[in-house]
């Protein structure tokens, strides 16, 4: 039988290490070593790479070449300078500045981001340069009003020419959309009729074209002009017709760029400053609400197939509602919410998601816009649309809407909100059992927000806490009940929420949290408990809000027979980290006796040659004394108690000198921590 011999052929080309030279410290080739040295701020010793050819290449890549005037008087401190005589700015020099001497800040971004490969930018630059020259020739100051009027005149000239060029019209409108934002409102009010007629005429001509730049510029111009008008002008039908031209068809247009620009324009108009003075009278918002209700009514009429075919229009309308529903009147909000709930019954997932987004936008508004009665009814109705806890995205969306609804209701009517919270808390804690990480985290965040924004106002004072005591107790017991083994998979989340609960209700509802603290201590004392840091975080929150005196009364450091509970020694570092604003009298009456007990215990164990036990008691003694600087952080009884504590500290200091050197060092650390307080 023949033998098969395989030959592994090595690299035949390229450099190879000579035999015995693979570990040479001074190799001939040093390319990568030299490059590495340059990164450690060492001067390169090789030939310079800066040549005349590279300098010429660098100069060719520069966007701007300085003129003689800049060479004589360089100004490198700022990117722009202001001319007091003309009231205009000299913008940062760029490539486009070689072709246009425009100093108006409205076009600064265009000049800085000019793209030489864009035909539209070239046309815009040519028109801007021509208008700038004309303004300067006539002695103008390059104000925004001058550019505004010049661009309108240019638009008339180009639009009425025999050969109308779309590129030039687009360039003028784009420049006008940039410059109109800085035009004084008085000028926009004066030219409202003329400008809107021109823009609507152009909009009608190009509504069937594919020029996105023209449509977006026209929508921006009309939005700016309408925002500048007074409230009285909105009573005229002509103003509403101009606004209606933006709503239909552009807000529900099939082209996303047009639709997005129109919806942003409408949202900006309905939030105009002129409507803020009288929020109950907003003609633009009323017009928008009527339009949305009409479109949705037309889309939901007919059979199921017809509704399904109009699903896209429904989504576009809901997108408009999401941006504007906060500005609607109470009656229109109620009608729109009823329509949204009807749409959600169609069981189209995308429509349901969009409807929830609209409701979230409504409840998340900065101002309270929904009445208490309607808010409560919406919360009750939304329970019927709760998805399965295992359906992640719909559940998170529903949870977020319900969270904002309860927070909004707390801002409007706190007693009603607190009365509805126990039922919602019972619902949310069930999500900790679903096994989905995203849903569990969402439930935790929801409870945390509700505790801080809805429960906290009900616990701010003793009177408020007493008024809502029964409902608060139900909410706290619901969360504390999740410490049962049934929820062990989500204990890290549960303990975090309990920490927030102790922080919120510890000051005025401490008696409602006593059982919870006992349960936390029992879990922490249990064998091989896996969430020690989470329990310590919750206990720390309780110490910060309730104070160490109340916490140690519920979770004592001593056993019933008077001996120190060594299993509770984990509380000492937690106390040290979280005590603030406590009474010095508690240190004297509560902590110091424990320290003396540990001192005596250490002496007794040392006499019977129990070195380990004596050392442990000595450590506990010093840990208890280390709590003194924490009690000196903003104490409530400093004037009456500091003398007695100072006396005890002096006696202990004298005693420690007669014992071990370690105790002297420990008390020295305590004195160093107290130095700032004593000063």
mmCIF file of N, CA and C in Angstrom, residues 171-268:
data_model
loop_
_atom_site.group_PDB
_atom_site.id
_atom_site.type_symbol
_atom_site.label_atom_id
_atom_site.label_comp_id
_atom_site.label_asym_id
_atom_site.label_seq_id
_atom_site.Cartn_x
_atom_site.Cartn_y
_atom_site.Cartn_z
ATOM 1 N N UNK A 171 -34.982 78.087 -5.777
ATOM 2 C CA UNK A 171 -33.915 78.769 -5.041
ATOM 3 C C UNK A 171 -34.442 79.987 -4.291
ATOM 4 N N UNK A 172 -35.300 80.773 -4.939
ATOM 5 C CA UNK A 172 -35.847 81.971 -4.284
ATOM 6 C C UNK A 172 -36.700 81.578 -3.081
ATOM 7 N N UNK A 173 -37.549 80.569 -3.244
ATOM 8 C CA UNK A 173 -38.408 80.147 -2.132
ATOM 9 C C UNK A 173 -37.588 79.575 -0.977
ATOM 10 N N UNK A 174 -36.527 78.842 -1.296
ATOM 11 C CA UNK A 174 -35.673 78.303 -0.232
ATOM 12 C C UNK A 174 -34.999 79.431 0.549
ATOM 13 N N UNK A 175 -34.514 80.453 -0.166
ATOM 14 C CA UNK A 175 -33.908 81.603 0.515
ATOM 15 C C UNK A 175 -34.945 82.375 1.320
ATOM 16 N N UNK A 176 -36.143 82.503 0.772
ATOM 17 C CA UNK A 176 -37.204 83.220 1.481
ATOM 18 C C UNK A 176 -37.599 82.486 2.760
ATOM 19 N N UNK A 177 -37.618 81.171 2.702
ATOM 20 C CA UNK A 177 -37.942 80.387 3.898
ATOM 21 C C UNK A 177 -36.865 80.545 4.977
ATOM 22 N N UNK A 178 -35.621 80.746 4.547
ATOM 23 C CA UNK A 178 -34.553 80.988 5.521
ATOM 24 C C UNK A 178 -34.659 82.374 6.139
ATOM 25 N N UNK A 179 -34.874 83.368 5.306
ATOM 26 C CA UNK A 179 -34.828 84.745 5.781
ATOM 27 C C UNK A 179 -36.070 85.222 6.486
ATOM 28 N N UNK A 180 -37.215 84.598 6.236
ATOM 29 C CA UNK A 180 -38.472 85.104 6.797
ATOM 30 C C UNK A 180 -38.550 84.902 8.306
ATOM 31 N N UNK A 181 -37.752 84.014 8.838
ATOM 32 C CA UNK A 181 -37.827 83.725 10.275
ATOM 33 C C UNK A 181 -37.313 84.875 11.134
ATOM 34 N N UNK A 182 -36.506 85.772 10.561
ATOM 35 C CA UNK A 182 -35.983 86.913 11.320
ATOM 36 C C UNK A 182 -36.621 88.232 10.909
ATOM 37 N N UNK A 183 -37.626 88.173 10.079
ATOM 38 C CA UNK A 183 -38.327 89.396 9.665
ATOM 39 C C UNK A 183 -39.216 89.867 10.817
ATOM 40 N N UNK A 184 -39.258 91.157 11.126
ATOM 41 C CA UNK A 184 -40.123 91.650 12.210
ATOM 42 C C UNK A 184 -41.590 91.295 11.984
ATOM 43 N N UNK A 185 -42.301 91.030 13.077
ATOM 44 C CA UNK A 185 -43.707 90.634 12.976
ATOM 45 C C UNK A 185 -44.554 91.730 12.349
ATOM 46 N N UNK A 186 -44.202 92.978 12.587
ATOM 47 C CA UNK A 186 -44.981 94.077 12.005
ATOM 48 C C UNK A 186 -44.955 94.018 10.482
ATOM 49 N N UNK A 187 -43.811 93.651 9.920
ATOM 50 C CA UNK A 187 -43.707 93.538 8.458
ATOM 51 C C UNK A 187 -44.539 92.366 7.958
ATOM 52 N N UNK A 188 -44.509 91.251 8.667
ATOM 53 C CA UNK A 188 -45.290 90.083 8.253
ATOM 54 C C UNK A 188 -46.789 90.355 8.349
ATOM 55 N N UNK A 189 -47.200 91.109 9.353
ATOM 56 C CA UNK A 189 -48.619 91.462 9.461
ATOM 57 C C UNK A 189 -49.036 92.388 8.327
ATOM 58 N N UNK A 190 -48.143 93.301 7.965
ATOM 59 C CA UNK A 190 -48.466 94.272 6.911
ATOM 60 C C UNK A 190 -48.598 93.596 5.555
ATOM 61 N N UNK A 191 -47.776 92.606 5.289
ATOM 62 C CA UNK A 191 -47.743 91.956 3.970
ATOM 63 C C UNK A 191 -48.470 90.619 3.964
ATOM 64 N N UNK A 192 -49.313 90.364 4.958
ATOM 65 C CA UNK A 192 -49.939 89.045 5.091
ATOM 66 C C UNK A 192 -50.758 88.670 3.859
ATOM 67 N N UNK A 193 -51.650 89.536 3.445
ATOM 68 C CA UNK A 193 -52.546 89.211 2.323
ATOM 69 C C UNK A 193 -51.774 88.973 1.044
ATOM 70 N N UNK A 194 -50.837 89.872 0.751
ATOM 71 C CA UNK A 194 -50.081 89.764 -0.493
ATOM 72 C C UNK A 194 -49.240 88.487 -0.515
ATOM 73 N N UNK A 195 -48.557 88.209 0.592
ATOM 74 C CA UNK A 195 -47.660 87.046 0.632
ATOM 75 C C UNK A 195 -48.447 85.746 0.567
ATOM 76 N N UNK A 196 -49.527 85.647 1.316
ATOM 77 C CA UNK A 196 -50.294 84.396 1.314
ATOM 78 C C UNK A 196 -50.913 84.119 -0.054
ATOM 79 N N UNK A 197 -51.366 85.160 -0.744
ATOM 80 C CA UNK A 197 -51.918 84.956 -2.088
ATOM 81 C C UNK A 197 -50.860 84.409 -3.032
ATOM 82 N N UNK A 198 -49.662 84.976 -2.970
ATOM 83 C CA UNK A 198 -48.585 84.506 -3.847
ATOM 84 C C UNK A 198 -48.206 83.066 -3.519
ATOM 85 N N UNK A 199 -48.065 82.761 -2.228
ATOM 86 C CA UNK A 199 -47.638 81.421 -1.841
ATOM 87 C C UNK A 199 -48.691 80.369 -2.185
ATOM 88 N N UNK A 200 -49.963 80.707 -1.987
ATOM 89 C CA UNK A 200 -51.022 79.755 -2.326
ATOM 90 C C UNK A 200 -51.089 79.519 -3.827
ATOM 91 N N UNK A 201 -50.814 80.574 -4.596
ATOM 92 C CA UNK A 201 -50.809 80.425 -6.055
ATOM 93 C C UNK A 201 -49.685 79.483 -6.490
ATOM 94 N N UNK A 202 -48.507 79.682 -5.938
ATOM 95 C CA UNK A 202 -47.384 78.795 -6.266
ATOM 96 C C UNK A 202 -47.654 77.382 -5.756
ATOM 97 N N UNK A 203 -48.247 77.280 -4.573
ATOM 98 C CA UNK A 203 -48.549 75.968 -3.999
ATOM 99 C C UNK A 203 -49.523 75.192 -4.871
ATOM 100 N N UNK A 204 -50.485 75.894 -5.423
ATOM 101 C CA UNK A 204 -51.455 75.234 -6.298
ATOM 102 C C UNK A 204 -50.797 74.755 -7.587
ATOM 103 N N UNK A 205 -49.859 75.548 -8.108
ATOM 104 C CA UNK A 205 -49.205 75.178 -9.361
ATOM 105 C C UNK A 205 -48.290 73.968 -9.204
ATOM 106 N N UNK A 206 -47.663 73.834 -8.048
ATOM 107 C CA UNK A 206 -46.674 72.775 -7.864
ATOM 108 C C UNK A 206 -47.170 71.639 -6.978
ATOM 109 N N UNK A 207 -48.450 71.629 -6.648
ATOM 110 C CA UNK A 207 -48.970 70.569 -5.780
ATOM 111 C C UNK A 207 -48.976 69.202 -6.457
ATOM 112 N N UNK A 208 -48.949 69.187 -7.781
ATOM 113 C CA UNK A 208 -48.927 67.915 -8.506
ATOM 114 C C UNK A 208 -47.536 67.567 -9.018
ATOM 115 N N UNK A 209 -46.534 68.401 -8.694
ATOM 116 C CA UNK A 209 -45.166 68.148 -9.137
ATOM 117 C C UNK A 209 -44.442 67.283 -8.110
ATOM 118 N N UNK A 210 -43.184 67.011 -8.392
ATOM 119 C CA UNK A 210 -42.376 66.181 -7.501
ATOM 120 C C UNK A 210 -41.239 66.973 -6.858
ATOM 121 N N UNK A 211 -41.396 68.280 -6.782
ATOM 122 C CA UNK A 211 -40.348 69.129 -6.226
ATOM 123 C C UNK A 211 -40.557 69.276 -4.719
ATOM 124 N N UNK A 212 -39.834 68.492 -3.950
ATOM 125 C CA UNK A 212 -39.991 68.544 -2.498
ATOM 126 C C UNK A 212 -39.526 69.867 -1.909
ATOM 127 N N UNK A 213 -38.473 70.439 -2.487
ATOM 128 C CA UNK A 213 -37.917 71.671 -1.928
ATOM 129 C C UNK A 213 -38.916 72.816 -2.000
ATOM 130 N N UNK A 214 -39.650 72.919 -3.099
ATOM 131 C CA UNK A 214 -40.630 74.004 -3.242
ATOM 132 C C UNK A 214 -41.747 73.844 -2.220
ATOM 133 N N UNK A 215 -42.303 72.651 -2.119
ATOM 134 C CA UNK A 215 -43.434 72.435 -1.206
ATOM 135 C C UNK A 215 -43.012 72.676 0.238
ATOM 136 N N UNK A 216 -41.860 72.152 0.639
ATOM 137 C CA UNK A 216 -41.417 72.342 2.018
ATOM 138 C C UNK A 216 -41.137 73.807 2.321
ATOM 139 N N UNK A 217 -40.574 74.524 1.350
ATOM 140 C CA UNK A 217 -40.325 75.953 1.559
ATOM 141 C C UNK A 217 -41.627 76.729 1.664
ATOM 142 N N UNK A 218 -42.598 76.418 0.814
ATOM 143 C CA UNK A 218 -43.890 77.109 0.860
ATOM 144 C C UNK A 218 -44.606 76.853 2.184
ATOM 145 N N UNK A 219 -44.575 75.625 2.651
ATOM 146 C CA UNK A 219 -45.227 75.308 3.924
ATOM 147 C C UNK A 219 -44.556 76.047 5.080
ATOM 148 N N UNK A 220 -43.237 76.138 5.042
ATOM 149 C CA UNK A 220 -42.534 76.867 6.086
ATOM 150 C C UNK A 220 -42.832 78.355 6.062
ATOM 151 N N UNK A 221 -42.921 78.937 4.870
ATOM 152 C CA UNK A 221 -43.230 80.372 4.751
ATOM 153 C C UNK A 221 -44.628 80.661 5.271
ATOM 154 N N UNK A 222 -45.605 79.869 4.856
ATOM 155 C CA UNK A 222 -46.984 80.087 5.311
ATOM 156 C C UNK A 222 -47.099 79.909 6.822
ATOM 157 N N UNK A 223 -46.396 78.939 7.376
ATOM 158 C CA UNK A 223 -46.450 78.733 8.826
ATOM 159 C C UNK A 223 -45.877 79.930 9.574
ATOM 160 N N UNK A 224 -44.763 80.472 9.086
ATOM 161 C CA UNK A 224 -44.153 81.626 9.754
ATOM 162 C C UNK A 224 -45.055 82.846 9.681
ATOM 163 N N UNK A 225 -45.677 83.058 8.530
ATOM 164 C CA UNK A 225 -46.562 84.221 8.375
ATOM 165 C C UNK A 225 -47.796 84.078 9.259
ATOM 166 N N UNK A 226 -48.394 82.903 9.308
ATOM 167 C CA UNK A 226 -49.598 82.704 10.124
ATOM 168 C C UNK A 226 -49.288 82.809 11.617
ATOM 169 N N UNK A 227 -48.122 82.365 12.032
ATOM 170 C CA UNK A 227 -47.769 82.456 13.453
ATOM 171 C C UNK A 227 -47.611 83.900 13.917
ATOM 172 N N UNK A 228 -47.291 84.792 12.997
ATOM 173 C CA UNK A 228 -47.045 86.187 13.372
ATOM 174 C C UNK A 228 -48.310 87.020 13.474
ATOM 175 N N UNK A 229 -49.453 86.471 13.094
ATOM 176 C CA UNK A 229 -50.685 87.266 13.066
ATOM 177 C C UNK A 229 -51.317 87.369 14.450
ATOM 178 N N UNK A 230 -52.126 88.403 14.613
ATOM 179 C CA UNK A 230 -52.839 88.611 15.870
ATOM 180 C C UNK A 230 -54.054 87.697 15.955
ATOM 181 N N UNK A 231 -54.558 87.543 17.173
ATOM 182 C CA UNK A 231 -55.702 86.658 17.397
ATOM 183 C C UNK A 231 -56.943 87.152 16.665
ATOM 184 N N UNK A 232 -57.109 88.463 16.582
ATOM 185 C CA UNK A 232 -58.308 89.016 15.936
ATOM 186 C C UNK A 232 -58.374 88.637 14.465
ATOM 187 N N UNK A 233 -57.229 88.485 13.820
ATOM 188 C CA UNK A 233 -57.224 88.162 12.388
ATOM 189 C C UNK A 233 -57.745 86.756 12.127
ATOM 190 N N UNK A 234 -57.705 85.888 13.139
ATOM 191 C CA UNK A 234 -58.179 84.521 12.952
ATOM 192 C C UNK A 234 -59.703 84.434 12.924
ATOM 193 N N UNK A 235 -60.369 85.518 13.210
ATOM 194 C CA UNK A 235 -61.828 85.523 13.106
ATOM 195 C C UNK A 235 -62.297 85.664 11.665
ATOM 196 N N UNK A 236 -61.399 86.071 10.770
ATOM 197 C CA UNK A 236 -61.751 86.226 9.357
ATOM 198 C C UNK A 236 -61.659 84.875 8.647
ATOM 199 N N UNK A 237 -62.570 84.671 7.745
ATOM 200 C CA UNK A 237 -62.624 83.402 7.020
ATOM 201 C C UNK A 237 -61.433 83.231 6.093
ATOM 202 N N UNK A 238 -60.882 84.336 5.590
ATOM 203 C CA UNK A 238 -59.740 84.249 4.679
ATOM 204 C C UNK A 238 -58.521 83.639 5.378
ATOM 205 N N UNK A 239 -58.319 83.996 6.645
ATOM 206 C CA UNK A 239 -57.191 83.425 7.391
ATOM 207 C C UNK A 239 -57.380 81.927 7.590
ATOM 208 N N UNK A 240 -58.594 81.523 7.900
ATOM 209 C CA UNK A 240 -58.867 80.100 8.098
ATOM 210 C C UNK A 240 -58.707 79.322 6.797
ATOM 211 N N UNK A 241 -59.009 79.963 5.668
ATOM 212 C CA UNK A 241 -58.840 79.285 4.387
ATOM 213 C C UNK A 241 -57.363 79.035 4.082
ATOM 214 N N UNK A 242 -56.521 80.014 4.422
ATOM 215 C CA UNK A 242 -55.083 79.810 4.235
ATOM 216 C C UNK A 242 -54.600 78.637 5.090
ATOM 217 N N UNK A 243 -55.083 78.585 6.330
ATOM 218 C CA UNK A 243 -54.710 77.485 7.225
ATOM 219 C C UNK A 243 -55.254 76.153 6.713
ATOM 220 N N UNK A 244 -56.463 76.177 6.155
ATOM 221 C CA UNK A 244 -57.059 74.948 5.625
ATOM 222 C C UNK A 244 -56.268 74.403 4.447
ATOM 223 N N UNK A 245 -55.594 75.292 3.707
ATOM 224 C CA UNK A 245 -54.784 74.832 2.581
ATOM 225 C C UNK A 245 -53.613 73.972 3.046
ATOM 226 N N UNK A 246 -53.155 74.191 4.265
ATOM 227 C CA UNK A 246 -52.095 73.344 4.810
ATOM 228 C C UNK A 246 -52.637 72.004 5.294
ATOM 229 N N UNK A 247 -53.856 72.038 5.847
ATOM 230 C CA UNK A 247 -54.435 70.811 6.391
ATOM 231 C C UNK A 247 -54.759 69.805 5.299
ATOM 232 N N UNK A 248 -55.433 70.249 4.307
ATOM 233 C CA UNK A 248 -55.915 69.354 3.254
ATOM 234 C C UNK A 248 -55.390 69.843 1.916
ATOM 235 N N UNK A 249 -54.613 69.062 1.213
ATOM 236 C CA UNK A 249 -54.360 67.625 1.433
ATOM 237 C C UNK A 249 -53.009 67.304 2.055
ATOM 238 N N UNK A 250 -52.223 68.321 2.416
ATOM 239 C CA UNK A 250 -50.810 68.062 2.713
ATOM 240 C C UNK A 250 -50.603 67.311 4.029
ATOM 241 N N UNK A 251 -51.455 67.525 5.039
ATOM 242 C CA UNK A 251 -51.265 66.844 6.326
ATOM 243 C C UNK A 251 -51.566 65.349 6.253
ATOM 244 N N UNK A 252 -52.274 64.930 5.231
ATOM 245 C CA UNK A 252 -52.558 63.497 5.061
ATOM 246 C C UNK A 252 -52.079 63.034 3.687
ATOM 247 N N UNK A 253 -51.067 63.730 3.153
ATOM 248 C CA UNK A 253 -50.566 63.423 1.819
ATOM 249 C C UNK A 253 -49.811 62.101 1.826
ATOM 250 N N UNK A 254 -49.787 61.461 0.687
ATOM 251 C CA UNK A 254 -49.103 60.170 0.584
ATOM 252 C C UNK A 254 -47.587 60.322 0.575
ATOM 253 N N UNK A 255 -47.089 61.514 0.218
ATOM 254 C CA UNK A 255 -45.645 61.734 0.220
ATOM 255 C C UNK A 255 -45.188 62.082 1.634
ATOM 256 N N UNK A 256 -44.317 61.283 2.206
ATOM 257 C CA UNK A 256 -43.965 61.489 3.621
ATOM 258 C C UNK A 256 -43.281 62.819 3.904
ATOM 259 N N UNK A 257 -42.441 63.303 2.987
ATOM 260 C CA UNK A 257 -41.752 64.570 3.238
ATOM 261 C C UNK A 257 -42.736 65.733 3.259
ATOM 262 N N UNK A 258 -43.690 65.720 2.351
ATOM 263 C CA UNK A 258 -44.700 66.776 2.339
ATOM 264 C C UNK A 258 -45.569 66.690 3.590
ATOM 265 N N UNK A 259 -45.974 65.467 3.927
ATOM 266 C CA UNK A 259 -46.860 65.279 5.081
ATOM 267 C C UNK A 259 -46.158 65.696 6.381
ATOM 268 N N UNK A 260 -44.924 65.320 6.527
ATOM 269 C CA UNK A 260 -44.199 65.669 7.748
ATOM 270 C C UNK A 260 -44.026 67.174 7.871
ATOM 271 N N UNK A 261 -43.663 67.830 6.765
ATOM 272 C CA UNK A 261 -43.492 69.285 6.804
ATOM 273 C C UNK A 261 -44.807 69.987 7.110
ATOM 274 N N UNK A 262 -45.902 69.506 6.521
ATOM 275 C CA UNK A 262 -47.208 70.128 6.765
ATOM 276 C C UNK A 262 -47.651 69.931 8.209
ATOM 277 N N UNK A 263 -47.461 68.746 8.753
ATOM 278 C CA UNK A 263 -47.872 68.498 10.137
ATOM 279 C C UNK A 263 -47.051 69.325 11.119
ATOM 280 N N UNK A 264 -45.764 69.484 10.851
ATOM 281 C CA UNK A 264 -44.948 70.338 11.712
ATOM 282 C C UNK A 264 -45.387 71.793 11.602
ATOM 283 N N UNK A 265 -45.745 72.219 10.394
ATOM 284 C CA UNK A 265 -46.212 73.594 10.219
ATOM 285 C C UNK A 265 -47.521 73.829 10.960
ATOM 286 N N UNK A 266 -48.445 72.896 10.853
ATOM 287 C CA UNK A 266 -49.735 73.036 11.547
ATOM 288 C C UNK A 266 -49.528 73.029 13.057
ATOM 289 N N UNK A 267 -48.668 72.143 13.548
ATOM 290 C CA UNK A 267 -48.399 72.100 14.990
ATOM 291 C C UNK A 267 -47.798 73.411 15.481
ATOM 292 N N UNK A 268 -46.934 74.016 14.674
ATOM 293 C CA UNK A 268 -46.351 75.301 15.064
ATOM 294 C C UNK A 268 -47.398 76.405 15.063
#
